[in-house]
Coordinates of C-alpha atoms in Angstrom, one line a residue:
M1 CA 21.5 24.6 2.0
S2 CA 21.7 23.8 -1.7
L3 CA 24.7 21.7 -2.8
S4 CA 25.9 18.8 -4.9
M5 CA 27.0 15.7 -3.2
S6 CA 29.5 13.0 -4.4
S7 CA 29.6 9.4 -3.4
S8 CA 33.2 9.9 -2.2
S9 CA 31.8 11.3 1.0
A10 CA 30.5 7.8 1.9
A11 CA 33.6 5.8 1.0
S12 CA 34.5 4.9 4.6
A13 CA 31.0 3.7 5.3
A14 CA 31.1 1.6 2.1
A15 CA 34.3 -0.1 3.3
A16 CA 32.7 -0.9 6.6
A17 CA 29.6 -2.2 4.9
A18 CA 31.5 -4.8 3.0
S19 CA 32.2 -6.7 6.2
T20 CA 28.9 -6.1 8.0
P21 CA 25.8 -8.2 7.7
K22 CA 22.9 -6.7 5.8
S23 CA 24.7 -3.6 4.6
S24 CA 23.3 -1.9 1.5
S25 CA 24.1 -1.7 -2.1
S26 CA 21.2 -1.4 -4.6
P27 CA 17.5 -2.1 -5.4
A28 CA 16.2 1.2 -6.3
A29 CA 14.5 0.4 -9.4
A30 CA 11.9 -1.8 -7.9
S31 CA 11.1 0.5 -5.0
S32 CA 11.1 3.6 -7.0
T33 CA 8.6 2.3 -9.5
T34 CA 6.4 1.2 -6.7
S35 CA 6.3 4.9 -5.7
W36 CA 5.5 5.9 -9.3
F37 CA 2.6 3.4 -9.3
S38 CA 1.2 4.8 -6.1
G39 CA 1.5 8.3 -7.5
I40 CA -0.5 7.4 -10.6
V41 CA -3.3 5.5 -8.9
R42 CA -3.8 8.3 -6.4
G43 CA -3.9 10.8 -9.2
R44 CA -1.0 12.8 -7.7
G45 CA 1.5 12.6 -10.5
D46 CA 1.4 15.4 -13.0
K47 CA 1.9 12.9 -15.9
P48 CA 0.2 9.6 -15.7
N49 CA 1.9 8.3 -18.8
T50 CA 5.3 7.8 -17.2
A51 CA 8.3 8.4 -19.4
K52 CA 10.8 5.6 -19.8
L53 CA 14.0 5.8 -17.8
S54 CA 16.5 5.4 -20.6
K55 CA 20.0 4.0 -20.2
S56 CA 21.5 7.3 -21.3
A57 CA 19.6 9.2 -18.7
S58 CA 20.6 6.8 -16.0
A59 CA 24.2 7.0 -17.1
T60 CA 24.6 10.7 -17.5
G61 CA 22.3 11.7 -14.7
I62 CA 20.1 14.0 -16.7
G63 CA 17.0 14.8 -14.8
S64 CA 13.9 17.0 -15.3
G65 CA 13.0 20.3 -13.9
D66 CA 14.4 23.8 -14.1
Y67 CA 17.0 23.2 -11.4
G68 CA 18.9 20.8 -13.7
G69 CA 17.6 17.5 -12.3
P70 CA 18.6 15.5 -9.2
I71 CA 21.9 14.2 -10.7
K72 CA 24.8 16.4 -11.6
G73 CA 27.1 13.7 -12.8
K74 CA 28.1 10.1 -12.1
N75 CA 27.6 9.5 -8.4
Q76 CA 26.8 13.2 -7.8
F77 CA 23.5 14.3 -6.4
R78 CA 22.0 17.8 -6.6
G79 CA 19.6 18.9 -3.9
V80 CA 19.2 20.4 -0.4
L81 CA 20.9 19.4 2.8
F82 CA 19.0 20.3 5.9
K83 CA 18.7 19.6 9.6
Y84 CA 15.6 18.0 10.9
G85 CA 16.7 17.7 14.6
P86 CA 19.1 19.3 17.1
K87 CA 21.8 16.6 16.9
S88 CA 24.7 17.0 14.5
I89 CA 23.9 13.7 12.9
Q90 CA 20.2 14.5 12.3
V91 CA 20.5 15.8 8.8
A92 CA 18.8 14.7 5.6
F93 CA 19.5 15.3 1.9
K94 CA 16.5 15.9 -0.5
T95 CA 16.5 15.9 -4.3
G96 CA 13.7 17.8 -6.0
E97 CA 11.2 20.4 -4.6
Y98 CA 8.1 18.3 -4.6
K99 CA 5.2 17.8 -2.2
Q100 CA 5.6 14.0 -2.0
Q101 CA 8.7 12.3 -0.8
V102 CA 10.3 8.8 -0.8
I103 CA 12.4 8.5 2.4
F104 CA 15.2 6.0 2.1
I105 CA 16.2 4.2 5.3
G106 CA 19.4 2.2 5.0
G107 CA 20.8 -0.8 6.9
L108 CA 23.7 -1.3 9.2
T109 CA 26.6 1.0 8.5
D110 CA 24.6 2.9 5.8
G111 CA 24.4 6.6 5.5
L112 CA 24.1 9.1 2.6
L113 CA 24.6 7.6 -0.9
A114 CA 24.4 4.2 0.6
T115 CA 23.2 2.2 -2.4
D116 CA 24.0 2.1 -6.1
Y117 CA 20.3 2.4 -7.0
L118 CA 19.7 5.7 -5.4
E119 CA 20.9 7.5 -8.5
P120 CA 18.5 6.0 -11.0
L121 CA 15.8 6.1 -8.3
A122 CA 16.2 9.9 -7.9
I123 CA 16.0 10.4 -11.7
A124 CA 12.9 8.3 -12.0
L125 CA 11.1 9.9 -9.0
D126 CA 11.9 13.4 -10.4
K127 CA 10.1 12.6 -13.6
E128 CA 7.0 11.7 -11.6
K129 CA 7.3 14.8 -9.3
W130 CA 8.5 13.0 -6.2
S131 CA 11.5 13.9 -4.1
L132 CA 14.0 11.4 -2.7
V133 CA 15.1 12.0 0.9
Q134 CA 18.1 10.3 2.4
L135 CA 18.3 10.7 6.1
L136 CA 21.1 10.3 8.7
M137 CA 20.1 9.0 12.1
S138 CA 22.0 8.3 15.4
S139 CA 22.3 4.7 14.1
S140 CA 23.8 5.7 10.7
Y141 CA 27.4 4.6 9.8
S142 CA 29.0 3.1 12.9
G143 CA 26.3 4.4 15.3
F144 CA 24.0 1.4 15.0
G145 CA 25.8 -0.4 17.8
T146 CA 24.8 2.1 20.4
S147 CA 21.3 2.9 19.1
S148 CA 18.0 1.1 18.9
L149 CA 14.9 0.7 16.8
K150 CA 13.1 2.9 19.2
Q151 CA 15.6 5.7 18.7
D152 CA 15.4 5.3 14.9
A153 CA 11.6 5.5 15.0
Q154 CA 11.7 8.7 17.0
E155 CA 14.0 10.3 14.5
I156 CA 12.0 9.1 11.5
D157 CA 9.0 10.7 13.1
Q158 CA 11.0 13.9 13.5
L159 CA 11.9 13.9 9.8
I160 CA 8.4 13.4 8.7
S161 CA 7.2 16.1 11.0
Y162 CA 9.7 18.5 9.4
L163 CA 8.6 17.6 5.9
I164 CA 5.0 18.1 6.8
N165 CA 5.4 21.4 8.6
K166 CA 8.4 22.9 6.8
E167 CA 8.0 21.5 3.3
N168 CA 4.2 21.2 3.1
S169 CA 4.5 17.4 2.4
E170 CA 1.3 15.8 1.1
G171 CA 2.5 12.3 2.0
V172 CA 5.6 10.1 2.2
V173 CA 6.6 6.6 1.1
L174 CA 9.1 4.8 3.4
L175 CA 11.7 2.7 1.5
G176 CA 13.8 0.5 3.8
H177 CA 16.8 -1.5 2.8
S178 CA 18.1 -4.4 4.9
T179 CA 17.9 -3.4 8.6
G180 CA 16.0 -0.3 7.5
C181 CA 13.1 -2.7 7.0
Q182 CA 13.1 -3.3 10.8
D183 CA 13.0 0.4 11.3
I184 CA 9.9 0.8 9.2
V185 CA 8.1 -2.1 10.8
Y186 CA 8.9 -0.8 14.3
Y187 CA 7.9 2.8 13.4
M188 CA 4.6 1.8 11.9
G189 CA 3.8 -0.2 15.0
T190 CA 4.4 2.8 17.4
N191 CA 1.5 4.8 16.1
A192 CA 3.7 7.9 16.2
A193 CA 2.4 11.3 15.6
C194 CA 3.2 11.5 11.9
S195 CA 2.7 7.9 10.9
R196 CA -0.6 8.7 9.3
A197 CA 1.3 10.7 6.7
V198 CA 2.9 7.4 5.5
R199 CA 1.1 6.3 2.3
A200 CA 3.1 3.1 1.6
A201 CA 6.1 1.1 2.8
I202 CA 8.6 -0.8 0.7
L203 CA 10.7 -3.4 2.4
Q204 CA 13.7 -4.4 0.3
A205 CA 15.8 -7.3 1.5
P206 CA 13.9 -7.9 4.8
V207 CA 16.2 -10.7 6.0
S208 CA 17.3 -11.9 9.5
D209 CA 20.4 -10.5 11.2
R210 CA 20.1 -13.3 13.7
E211 CA 20.2 -16.1 11.1
Y212 CA 23.2 -14.6 9.4
K213 CA 25.1 -14.0 12.7
A214 CA 24.3 -17.6 13.7
T215 CA 26.7 -18.7 10.9
L216 CA 29.6 -17.1 12.7
P217 CA 31.5 -19.2 15.3
E218 CA 31.7 -16.5 18.0
T219 CA 28.0 -15.7 18.1
P220 CA 26.7 -18.2 20.7
A221 CA 29.2 -17.1 23.3
M222 CA 28.6 -13.5 22.6
I223 CA 24.8 -13.9 22.9
D224 CA 25.3 -15.5 26.4
L225 CA 27.6 -12.6 27.4
A226 CA 25.1 -10.0 26.2
A227 CA 22.3 -11.7 28.1
K228 CA 24.4 -11.8 31.3
M229 CA 25.3 -8.1 31.0
I230 CA 21.6 -7.2 30.5
K231 CA 20.6 -9.2 33.5
E232 CA 23.3 -7.4 35.6
G233 CA 21.9 -4.0 34.5
R234 CA 24.7 -3.3 32.1
A235 CA 22.6 -3.3 28.9
E236 CA 24.2 -0.1 27.6
E237 CA 27.8 -1.1 28.2
L238 CA 29.9 -2.1 25.2
M239 CA 30.6 -5.7 24.3
P240 CA 34.1 -6.9 23.5
R241 CA 35.5 -5.8 20.2
E242 CA 35.2 -9.3 18.7
A243 CA 31.4 -9.1 19.0
D244 CA 31.3 -6.8 16.0
P245 CA 34.6 -5.6 14.4
C246 CA 32.8 -2.9 12.4
A247 CA 31.4 -0.8 15.2
P248 CA 31.2 -0.5 19.0
I249 CA 28.1 -2.4 20.1
S250 CA 26.2 -2.4 23.4
A251 CA 25.0 -5.6 25.1
Y252 CA 21.4 -4.5 24.4
R253 CA 21.8 -4.0 20.6
Y254 CA 23.8 -7.1 20.2
H255 CA 21.2 -9.1 21.9
S256 CA 18.4 -7.3 19.9
L257 CA 20.1 -8.3 16.6
C258 CA 21.4 -11.7 17.4
A259 CA 19.1 -13.4 20.0
Y260 CA 16.0 -15.4 19.4
M261 CA 13.0 -13.0 19.5
G262 CA 15.2 -10.0 20.1
D263 CA 13.7 -6.6 19.2
D264 CA 15.3 -6.8 15.7
D265 CA 14.3 -10.4 15.1
M266 CA 11.4 -9.9 12.7
F267 CA 12.2 -11.8 9.5
S268 CA 13.7 -15.1 10.7
S269 CA 12.6 -18.3 8.9
D270 CA 12.3 -20.3 12.2
L271 CA 9.7 -18.0 13.7
S272 CA 6.2 -19.5 13.7
D273 CA 3.4 -18.0 11.7
D274 CA 1.8 -16.6 14.9
Q275 CA 5.1 -15.0 15.9
L276 CA 5.5 -13.4 12.5
K277 CA 2.0 -12.1 12.6
T278 CA 2.5 -10.7 16.1
R279 CA 5.6 -8.8 14.9
L280 CA 4.4 -7.9 11.4
G281 CA 0.6 -8.0 11.5
H282 CA 0.1 -4.3 11.9
M283 CA 1.7 -3.7 8.5
A284 CA -1.6 -4.9 7.0
N285 CA -2.9 -1.4 7.8
T286 CA -0.4 0.2 5.4
A287 CA 0.1 -0.3 1.7
C288 CA 3.2 -2.5 1.7
Q289 CA 5.5 -4.2 -0.8
V290 CA 8.2 -6.8 -0.1
I291 CA 11.1 -7.0 -2.5
F292 CA 13.1 -10.1 -1.9
S293 CA 16.4 -11.1 -3.6
M294 CA 16.4 -14.9 -4.3
G295 CA 20.2 -14.8 -4.4
D296 CA 20.6 -12.8 -1.1
E297 CA 24.1 -13.6 0.2
Y298 CA 23.0 -12.8 3.8
V299 CA 20.3 -15.5 3.8
P300 CA 21.7 -18.9 4.9
D301 CA 21.6 -21.7 2.3
Y302 CA 19.2 -23.8 4.4
V303 CA 16.5 -21.2 4.2
D304 CA 13.7 -21.7 1.6
K305 CA 13.6 -18.1 0.3
K306 CA 10.4 -18.5 -1.7
A307 CA 8.6 -20.0 1.3
L308 CA 9.9 -17.3 3.6
V309 CA 8.8 -14.4 1.4
N310 CA 5.3 -16.0 1.2
R311 CA 5.1 -16.3 5.0
L312 CA 6.3 -12.7 5.5
S313 CA 3.7 -11.4 3.0
K314 CA 1.0 -13.4 4.6
A315 CA 1.9 -12.1 8.1
M316 CA 1.6 -8.6 6.8
G317 CA -1.9 -9.2 5.6
G318 CA -1.0 -10.1 2.0
A319 CA 1.7 -7.6 1.2
E320 CA 2.6 -7.3 -2.5
K321 CA 5.6 -9.6 -3.3
V322 CA 8.5 -9.0 -5.8
E323 CA 10.9 -11.9 -6.1
V324 CA 14.1 -11.0 -8.0
E325 CA 15.7 -14.2 -9.3
H326 CA 19.5 -14.3 -8.8
G327 CA 19.4 -10.8 -7.2
N328 CA 21.9 -10.1 -4.5
H329 CA 21.2 -8.4 -1.1
S330 CA 21.1 -4.9 -2.6
L331 CA 20.0 -5.8 -6.1
S332 CA 23.1 -4.1 -7.5
N333 CA 23.2 -6.8 -10.2
R334 CA 19.6 -6.5 -11.2
V335 CA 18.8 -2.7 -11.2
H336 CA 17.9 -2.3 -14.9
E337 CA 16.1 -5.6 -15.0
A338 CA 13.9 -4.5 -12.1
V339 CA 13.3 -1.0 -13.7
Q340 CA 12.2 -2.5 -17.0
A341 CA 9.8 -5.1 -15.4
I342 CA 8.0 -2.5 -13.3
M343 CA 8.0 0.1 -16.1
I344 CA 6.0 -2.4 -18.3
L345 CA 3.4 -2.7 -15.6
L346 CA 3.3 1.0 -15.1
I347 CA 2.8 1.7 -18.8
L348 CA -0.1 -0.8 -18.9
V349 CA -1.8 0.8 -15.8
A350 CA -1.3 4.3 -17.3
A351 CA -2.9 3.2 -20.5
I352 CA -5.9 1.8 -18.7
V353 CA -6.3 5.1 -16.7
L354 CA -6.1 7.2 -19.8
A355 CA -8.6 5.0 -21.6
F356 CA -11.0 5.3 -18.7
Y357 CA -10.9 9.1 -18.7
F358 CA -10.9 9.9 -22.4
L359 CA -12.9 7.2 -24.2
P360 CA -16.6 7.9 -24.8
V361 CA -17.9 5.1 -22.5
E362 CA -21.6 5.6 -23.0
Q363 CA -21.3 5.6 -26.8
L364 CA -19.1 2.5 -26.6
L365 CA -21.6 0.7 -24.5
R366 CA -24.5 1.6 -26.8
D367 CA -22.5 0.3 -29.8
F368 CA -21.6 -2.8 -28.0
L369 CA -25.3 -3.6 -27.2
L370 CA -26.2 -3.0 -30.9
W371 CA -23.4 -5.4 -31.9
V372 CA -24.7 -8.0 -29.5
E373 CA -28.3 -7.6 -30.8
Q374 CA -27.5 -7.6 -34.5
D375 CA -24.4 -9.9 -34.9
L376 CA -23.9 -12.4 -32.0
G377 CA -27.1 -14.3 -31.9
S378 CA -26.9 -17.1 -29.3
W379 CA -23.4 -16.0 -28.2
G380 CA -24.9 -12.7 -27.1
P381 CA -25.5 -13.6 -23.4
L382 CA -22.0 -14.8 -23.0
A383 CA -20.5 -11.7 -24.6
L384 CA -22.7 -9.6 -22.3
A385 CA -21.5 -11.4 -19.2
V386 CA -17.8 -11.1 -20.2
A387 CA -18.3 -7.3 -20.8
Y388 CA -18.9 -6.8 -17.1
I389 CA -15.2 -7.6 -16.3
P390 CA -13.5 -4.5 -17.7
L391 CA -16.3 -2.2 -16.6
T392 CA -16.3 -3.5 -13.1
V393 CA -12.5 -3.4 -12.8
L394 CA -12.5 0.3 -14.0
A395 CA -15.4 1.1 -11.7
V396 CA -17.6 2.1 -14.6
P397 CA -21.3 1.7 -13.7
A398 CA -22.7 -1.3 -15.5
S399 CA -26.4 -0.5 -15.2
V400 CA -26.6 0.1 -18.9
L401 CA -25.5 -3.5 -19.5
T402 CA -27.9 -4.8 -16.9
I403 CA -30.9 -3.0 -18.4
G404 CA -29.7 -3.8 -21.9
G405 CA -29.6 -7.5 -21.0
G406 CA -33.3 -7.3 -20.0
Y407 CA -34.2 -5.7 -23.2
L408 CA -32.2 -8.0 -25.5
F409 CA -32.8 -11.4 -23.9
G410 CA -35.9 -11.1 -21.6
L411 CA -36.2 -11.8 -17.9
P412 CA -34.8 -15.4 -17.5
I413 CA -31.8 -15.3 -19.9
G414 CA -31.1 -11.6 -19.4
F415 CA -31.1 -12.1 -15.6
V416 CA -28.7 -15.1 -15.8
A417 CA -26.3 -13.3 -18.1
D418 CA -26.3 -10.1 -16.1
S419 CA -26.0 -12.0 -12.8
V420 CA -23.1 -14.1 -13.9
G421 CA -21.4 -11.1 -15.5
A422 CA -21.7 -9.0 -12.4
T423 CA -20.2 -11.8 -10.3
L424 CA -17.4 -12.3 -12.8
G425 CA -16.6 -8.6 -12.8
S426 CA -16.7 -8.4 -9.0
G427 CA -14.3 -11.3 -8.8
A428 CA -11.9 -9.7 -11.2
A429 CA -11.9 -6.4 -9.2
F430 CA -11.5 -8.4 -6.0
L431 CA -8.4 -10.2 -7.3
L432 CA -7.0 -6.9 -8.7
G433 CA -7.5 -5.2 -5.3
R434 CA -5.9 -8.1 -3.5
T435 CA -2.8 -8.1 -5.7
I436 CA -1.3 -5.2 -7.6
G437 CA -4.0 -2.7 -6.6
K438 CA -3.7 -3.4 -2.9
P439 CA -1.3 -0.5 -2.1
F440 CA -3.9 2.0 -3.5
V441 CA -6.9 0.4 -1.7
V442 CA -5.1 0.2 1.7
A443 CA -3.9 3.7 1.4
K444 CA -7.4 5.0 0.8
L445 CA -8.8 2.9 3.7
K446 CA -6.4 4.6 6.2
D447 CA -8.6 7.7 6.0
Y448 CA -11.7 5.6 7.0
P449 CA -11.1 4.0 10.4
Q450 CA -14.8 2.9 10.6
F451 CA -13.9 0.3 7.9
Q452 CA -11.9 -1.5 10.6
S453 CA -15.2 -2.5 12.1
V454 CA -16.3 -4.2 8.9
A455 CA -12.9 -5.9 8.5
L456 CA -13.1 -7.2 12.1
A457 CA -16.6 -8.6 11.5
I458 CA -15.7 -10.2 8.2
E459 CA -12.8 -12.0 9.9
K460 CA -15.3 -13.7 12.1
S461 CA -18.3 -14.0 9.8
G462 CA -17.2 -13.2 6.3
F463 CA -20.0 -14.7 4.2
K464 CA -22.8 -13.1 6.3
I465 CA -21.3 -9.6 6.4
C466 CA -20.4 -9.6 2.7
L467 CA -23.9 -10.7 1.8
L468 CA -25.5 -8.0 4.0
L469 CA -23.2 -5.3 2.5
R470 CA -24.4 -6.3 -0.9
L471 CA -28.0 -6.2 0.1
A472 CA -27.6 -2.9 1.9
P473 CA -25.9 -0.8 -0.7
L474 CA -24.2 1.7 1.6
L475 CA -21.4 2.0 -1.0
P476 CA -21.4 1.6 -4.8
F477 CA -20.8 -2.0 -5.8
S478 CA -17.7 -1.1 -7.7
M479 CA -16.1 0.5 -4.6
L480 CA -17.2 -2.4 -2.4
N481 CA -15.4 -4.9 -4.6
Y482 CA -12.1 -3.2 -3.8
L483 CA -12.8 -2.6 -0.1
L484 CA -13.7 -6.2 0.5
S485 CA -10.5 -7.3 -1.4
V486 CA -8.3 -6.2 1.6
T487 CA -10.5 -8.0 4.2
P488 CA -9.8 -11.6 5.4
I489 CA -12.7 -13.1 3.3
T490 CA -11.6 -15.7 0.8
L491 CA -12.5 -15.8 -2.9
G492 CA -15.2 -18.6 -2.7
P493 CA -17.4 -17.0 0.0
Y494 CA -16.9 -13.6 -1.6
L495 CA -18.2 -14.7 -5.0
L496 CA -21.1 -16.6 -3.6
S497 CA -22.2 -13.8 -1.2
S498 CA -21.8 -11.2 -4.0
W499 CA -23.8 -13.3 -6.4
L500 CA -26.7 -13.7 -4.0
G501 CA -26.4 -10.1 -2.6
M502 CA -26.5 -8.5 -6.1
M503 CA -29.5 -10.6 -7.2
P504 CA -32.3 -8.1 -6.1
I505 CA -30.9 -5.0 -7.8
T506 CA -29.9 -7.1 -10.9
L507 CA -33.4 -8.5 -11.1
A508 CA -35.0 -5.1 -10.8
L509 CA -32.8 -3.5 -13.5
V510 CA -33.3 -6.5 -15.9
Y511 CA -37.1 -6.2 -15.4
V512 CA -36.9 -2.5 -16.3
G513 CA -35.0 -3.5 -19.4
T514 CA -37.9 -5.8 -20.5
T515 CA -40.3 -2.8 -20.5
L516 CA -38.2 -0.7 -22.9
K517 CA -39.5 0.2 -26.3
D518 CA -36.2 -0.1 -28.2
L519 CA -32.5 -0.2 -27.5
S520 CA -32.0 3.5 -27.7
D521 CA -34.0 3.8 -24.5
V522 CA -31.2 1.9 -22.7
T523 CA -28.7 4.7 -23.3
H524 CA -31.0 7.6 -22.1
K525 CA -32.5 8.8 -25.4
W526 CA -35.9 9.5 -23.7
S527 CA -37.3 12.3 -26.0
E528 CA -39.3 9.9 -28.2
L529 CA -41.0 7.9 -25.5
S530 CA -44.9 8.1 -25.5
F531 CA -47.0 9.0 -22.5
G532 CA -48.1 5.4 -22.1
H533 CA -44.6 4.1 -22.2
W534 CA -43.5 6.7 -19.7
A535 CA -46.3 5.5 -17.3
S536 CA -45.3 1.9 -17.7
L537 CA -41.7 2.6 -17.1
I538 CA -42.4 4.8 -14.1
L539 CA -44.6 2.1 -12.6
S540 CA -41.9 -0.5 -13.1
L541 CA -39.4 1.7 -11.4
V542 CA -41.7 2.5 -8.5
V543 CA -42.3 -1.2 -7.9
S544 CA -38.6 -2.0 -8.1
V545 CA -37.7 0.9 -5.8
I546 CA -40.2 -0.3 -3.2
L547 CA -38.9 -3.8 -3.3
M548 CA -35.3 -2.6 -3.0
V549 CA -36.1 -0.2 -0.1
C550 CA -37.7 -3.1 1.8
V551 CA -34.7 -5.4 1.2
T552 CA -32.2 -2.6 2.0
K553 CA -34.0 -1.7 5.3
V554 CA -34.0 -5.3 6.5
A555 CA -30.4 -5.8 5.4
Q556 CA -29.2 -2.6 7.1
N557 CA -30.8 -3.6 10.4
A558 CA -29.2 -7.0 10.1
L559 CA -25.8 -5.5 9.2
R560 CA -25.9 -3.2 12.2
K561 CA -26.7 -6.1 14.5
A562 CA -24.0 -8.3 13.0
L563 CA -21.3 -5.6 13.3
A564 CA -22.4 -4.8 16.9
E565 CA -21.9 -8.5 17.7
H566 CA -18.3 -8.3 16.5
G567 CA -17.4 -5.1 18.3
G568 CA -17.9 -2.5 15.7
D569 CA -20.6 -0.3 14.0
M570 CA -21.2 1.3 10.7
N571 CA -20.7 4.9 11.9
G572 CA -17.8 4.9 14.3
A573 CA -14.3 3.6 14.6
V574 CA -13.3 0.5 16.3
A575 CA -13.3 1.0 20.1
A576 CA -9.8 -0.4 20.3
S577 CA -8.4 1.9 17.7
P578 CA -5.2 3.5 19.2
E579 CA -5.1 7.2 19.8
L580 CA -3.1 9.5 17.6
N581 CA -1.3 12.5 18.9
D582 CA -1.9 15.9 17.2
V583 CA 1.5 17.3 18.0
A584 CA 4.8 15.7 16.9
D585 CA 7.6 15.2 19.5
V586 CA 10.1 17.6 18.0
P587 CA 12.9 19.7 19.6
A588 CA 12.5 23.3 20.5
D589 CA 14.9 24.6 17.9
L590 CA 12.4 23.5 15.3
N591 CA 9.8 25.9 16.6
E592 CA 7.7 23.5 18.6
P593 CA 4.9 22.7 18.8
L594 CA 4.6 21.8 15.1
L595 CA 1.0 20.9 14.3
I596 CA 0.6 18.0 12.0
K597 CA -1.4 19.0 9.0
I598 CA -3.3 15.8 8.4
D599 CA -6.9 16.0 7.1
S600 CA -8.2 12.9 8.9
Q601 CA -9.6 13.6 12.4
S602 CA -7.9 12.2 15.4
H603 CA -9.2 9.2 17.3
Q604 CA -10.4 11.4 20.1
E605 CA -12.4 13.6 17.8
H606 CA -14.1 10.5 16.4
E607 CA -14.9 9.4 19.9
N608 CA -16.4 12.8 20.8
Q609 CA -18.6 12.8 17.8
R610 CA -19.7 9.3 18.5
A611 CA -20.6 10.2 22.1
M612 CA -22.6 13.2 20.9
K613 CA -24.5 11.0 18.4
E614 CA -25.3 8.5 21.1
A615 CA -26.5 11.2 23.5
A616 CA -28.7 12.8 20.8
G617 CA -30.1 9.5 19.7

């Protein structure tokens, strides 16, 4: 059903939202641009150099695409309204006909057109070939009082199943506002059938309903009443009207929202670090960003907002943080500021990506080595070391620099310069992967459950495992930098183990460089080499390869043993990895069963393959 939708249809919900804690109103820009960034780094966007979202486009609603864009006019959306489930409330509205979707999940009393930022968000996503999906659930509008996080999670799973099977979705990003953040955290912890299609999660205004409700005088008595009703088996019966003037609310849902460690109590400042990790720790398996308003009116004044957002991020395994100074709960007063800040970052990233793909890297490296040889003199080793940083960050093989260091400076100085440079580059990539690049790294790792074994082992013995991974080059060093960035290892042990672990291969390549005839040999101009020089070079390579094979074999055996000691292995998934269903739990009128079209194999298939390998071996 194609239609245009005006915000007047949500007027009644907006009125209710004004008096209800954690109702929505507007941070789109920040979350939308997170989705653009994820699209670029995954190579899914058609245009990596994102166009700017101009004020005129935002105001007039001009979008891209032959269908006229997602915005028809001020507060008017253009798209498709569809049913994803059998209930009358289970409908969703989608702008754009693209294979990737951002699903907006609102807070208490929210529904369609819930926040001011959805309009500029839809425009921005359309430019990057993403669709925006707004869903209605049983808990939407005034339904939250008789629903639950469990019910919301089931309906989110139904929607994603519909998008995968009916719209050929290639992946979704979940954007939660206010209590919608609890929905996302709960859903990602259920290991539901379609949760593997979630590429990233954005939590905007993840604040505590309990702490806000505690500021109201009637709350303590109502919590006691709800607990009494639950104990008497009346959890689904309604509380008195004064419990929540905005909507009928059951004893269970009131207790969930307002009681200490209730089901909805995930972001309270008085929870211990262990309690936060218990409730939020599984989010470390998903690329996640926390957008926190430092002027949030629903956070009590006694709460240290900066400390809270740091603790939430840490509990989620180091989720990316965005702190919006003076922003209100919905960021309605900071939309354009957030858009501009993230667009600057996006343009820089796009420029780096374009430079990587279109610049003549080999020629540039050759010219750089000539410059070092002819012009820098004693500063050459330092320049060589620093040059490793951009190459390693961009995952460009630096073997040319390593060999060139051996040719230019000989074994002792060349080895020191190359070794220090490789370590600096690894550290830079590690920090990038741990900060703004984390969503991309984590999203990629979701397709490789065997890496959980490595992460588990690193948590218990980080230095040893990192050192062995460097000595046993199962993966390219540049890739390993980013993989290790999302493990629990800290920067100091990482740098030391990387420096020691890369020494053998660095020494071998530097030695090869010392045997070269001139600098042109470094960049693969082999036609002028004499027979004697070929023989010398081949002999050097053979000796280096033999040494590396010996070191690698010993390291691989030690790595297998170390991983086994910590409950994992290099080939299989972690034994404790939860099982994923292959069929979504969807209603019959959606033509069940709907097979989930996800490339990654299920846990059971991994276990079967593992058993076959063990039987054969």
